Amino acid sequence: MQIEILKSKIHRAVITEANLNYVGSLTIDEDLMDAANLIENEKIQVVNANNGERIETYIIKGKRNSGVICLNGPAARRGAVGDVVVIISYASMDFEAAKTFKPTIVFPKDGNKL
């Protein structure tokens, strides 16, 4: 049996940009991506702690050490600069393997820095 479990999480990052005139997705600082074991184009869930919005989208690699967390396209309507978000990725795996799997969780500091 396969189940979906938490793979990666960036906990309480701050939105730095919202770009409505883009095709869609979330841009994430490459340092945060590496630390959270996330890759470009990976499907993610973004949960906005300020307004309760939850969206599914994919990752665009942002400039390394920039601290960027940018809602793009229609997602830009779901949050504002300064909102706190949790970025979550899930993985499917065998039920027994999932019992011992440890997700990667990152807690950014001010400016979305590690």
GROMACS .gro file of C-alpha atoms in nm:
model
  114
    1MET     CA    1   0.000   0.000   0.000
    2GLN     CA    2   0.120   0.351  -0.086
    3ILE     CA    3   0.032   0.653   0.126
    4GLU     CA    4   0.107   1.027   0.099
    5ILE     CA    5   0.312   1.177   0.378
    6LEU     CA    6   0.487   1.505   0.453
    7LYS     CA    7   0.817   1.521   0.260
    8SER     CA    8   0.930   1.881   0.304
    9LYS     CA    9   0.812   2.197   0.475
   10ILE     CA   10   0.923   2.559   0.490
   11HIS     CA   11   0.749   2.677   0.806
   12ARG     CA   12   0.647   3.044   0.835
   13ALA     CA   13   0.823   3.209   0.543
   14VAL     CA   14   0.714   3.563   0.455
   15ILE     CA   15   0.578   3.661   0.113
   16THR     CA   16   0.814   3.917  -0.041
   17GLU     CA   17   0.638   3.968  -0.377
   18ALA     CA   18   0.308   3.902  -0.553
   19ASN     CA   19   0.323   3.913  -0.934
   20LEU     CA   20  -0.021   3.881  -1.092
   21ASN     CA   21   0.114   3.918  -1.447
   22TYR     CA   22   0.289   3.581  -1.459
   23VAL     CA   23   0.176   3.237  -1.573
   24GLY     CA   24   0.155   3.092  -1.220
   25SER     CA   25   0.350   2.924  -0.940
   26LEU     CA   26   0.559   3.019  -0.637
   27THR     CA   27   0.916   3.148  -0.665
   28ILE     CA   28   1.136   3.031  -0.374
   29ASP     CA   29   1.493   3.132  -0.287
   30GLU     CA   30   1.719   2.849  -0.405
   31ASP     CA   31   1.888   2.832  -0.061
   32LEU     CA   32   1.552   2.759   0.101
   33MET     CA   33   1.474   2.502  -0.168
   34ASP     CA   34   1.801   2.319  -0.105
   35ALA     CA   35   1.758   2.328   0.272
   36ALA     CA   36   1.402   2.192   0.246
   37ASN     CA   37   1.489   1.923  -0.011
   38LEU     CA   38   1.263   2.080  -0.277
   39ILE     CA   39   1.324   2.096  -0.653
   40GLU     CA   40   1.208   2.322  -0.933
   41ASN     CA   41   0.864   2.229  -1.072
   42GLU     CA   42   0.778   2.020  -0.765
   43LYS     CA   43   0.411   2.033  -0.667
   44ILE     CA   44   0.353   2.217  -0.341
   45GLN     CA   45   0.076   2.336  -0.116
   46VAL     CA   46   0.097   2.692   0.016
   47VAL     CA   47  -0.098   2.771   0.334
   48ASN     CA   48  -0.141   3.138   0.422
   49ALA     CA   49  -0.143   3.191   0.801
   50ASN     CA   50  -0.279   3.546   0.763
   51ASN     CA   51  -0.597   3.469   0.568
   52GLY     CA   52  -0.639   3.089   0.572
   53GLU     CA   53  -0.601   3.049   0.194
   54ARG     CA   54  -0.461   2.717   0.070
   55ILE     CA   55  -0.336   2.674  -0.286
   56GLU     CA   56  -0.160   2.405  -0.486
   57THR     CA   57   0.102   2.512  -0.737
   58TYR     CA   58   0.459   2.435  -0.836
   59ILE     CA   59   0.802   2.578  -0.757
   60ILE     CA   60   1.009   2.819  -0.965
   61LYS     CA   61   1.370   2.851  -0.855
   62GLY     CA   62   1.445   3.198  -0.721
   63LYS     CA   63   1.776   3.378  -0.690
   64ARG     CA   64   2.001   3.219  -0.428
   65ASN     CA   65   2.027   3.410  -0.095
   66SER     CA   66   1.759   3.657  -0.209
   67GLY     CA   67   1.497   3.555   0.047
   68VAL     CA   68   1.236   3.565  -0.230
   69ILE     CA   69   0.895   3.407  -0.176
   70CYS     CA   70   0.682   3.531  -0.466
   71LEU     CA   71   0.323   3.436  -0.544
   72ASN     CA   72   0.287   3.438  -0.923
   73GLY     CA   73  -0.015   3.453  -1.153
   74PRO     CA   74  -0.355   3.374  -1.001
   75ALA     CA   75  -0.184   3.273  -0.674
   76ALA     CA   76  -0.097   3.642  -0.628
   77ARG     CA   77  -0.466   3.695  -0.539
   78ARG     CA   78  -0.430   3.457  -0.243
   79GLY     CA   79  -0.175   3.651  -0.039
   80ALA     CA   80  -0.006   3.985   0.011
   81VAL     CA   81   0.351   4.097   0.074
   82GLY     CA   82   0.421   4.040   0.443
   83ASP     CA   83   0.183   3.744   0.484
   84VAL     CA   84   0.325   3.440   0.661
   85VAL     CA   85   0.302   3.111   0.468
   86VAL     CA   86   0.380   2.745   0.518
   87ILE     CA   87   0.506   2.568   0.205
   88ILE     CA   88   0.444   2.193   0.203
   89SER     CA   89   0.546   1.908  -0.024
   90TYR     CA   90   0.417   1.551   0.006
   91ALA     CA   91   0.554   1.219  -0.122
   92SER     CA   92   0.399   0.880  -0.191
   93MET     CA   93   0.573   0.586  -0.034
   94ASP     CA   94   0.522   0.238   0.094
   95PHE     CA   95   0.329   0.228   0.422
   96GLU     CA   96   0.607   0.049   0.612
   97ALA     CA   97   0.879   0.285   0.480
   98ALA     CA   98   0.662   0.583   0.576
   99LYS     CA   99   0.669   0.474   0.941
  100THR     CA  100   1.038   0.561   0.970
  101PHE     CA  101   1.067   0.842   0.712
  102LYS     CA  102   1.173   1.180   0.853
  103PRO     CA  103   1.057   1.491   0.662
  104THR     CA  104   1.283   1.791   0.606
  105ILE     CA  105   1.153   2.099   0.788
  106VAL     CA  106   1.306   2.447   0.759
  107PHE     CA  107   1.231   2.740   0.991
  108PRO     CA  108   1.341   3.058   0.810
  109LYS     CA  109   1.468   3.354   1.007
  110ASP     CA  110   1.411   3.724   0.930
  111GLY     CA  111   1.429   3.796   0.558
  112ASN     CA  112   1.357   3.429   0.480
  113LYS     CA  113   1.719   3.344   0.556
  114LEU     CA  114   1.847   3.015   0.694
   0.00000   0.00000   0.00000
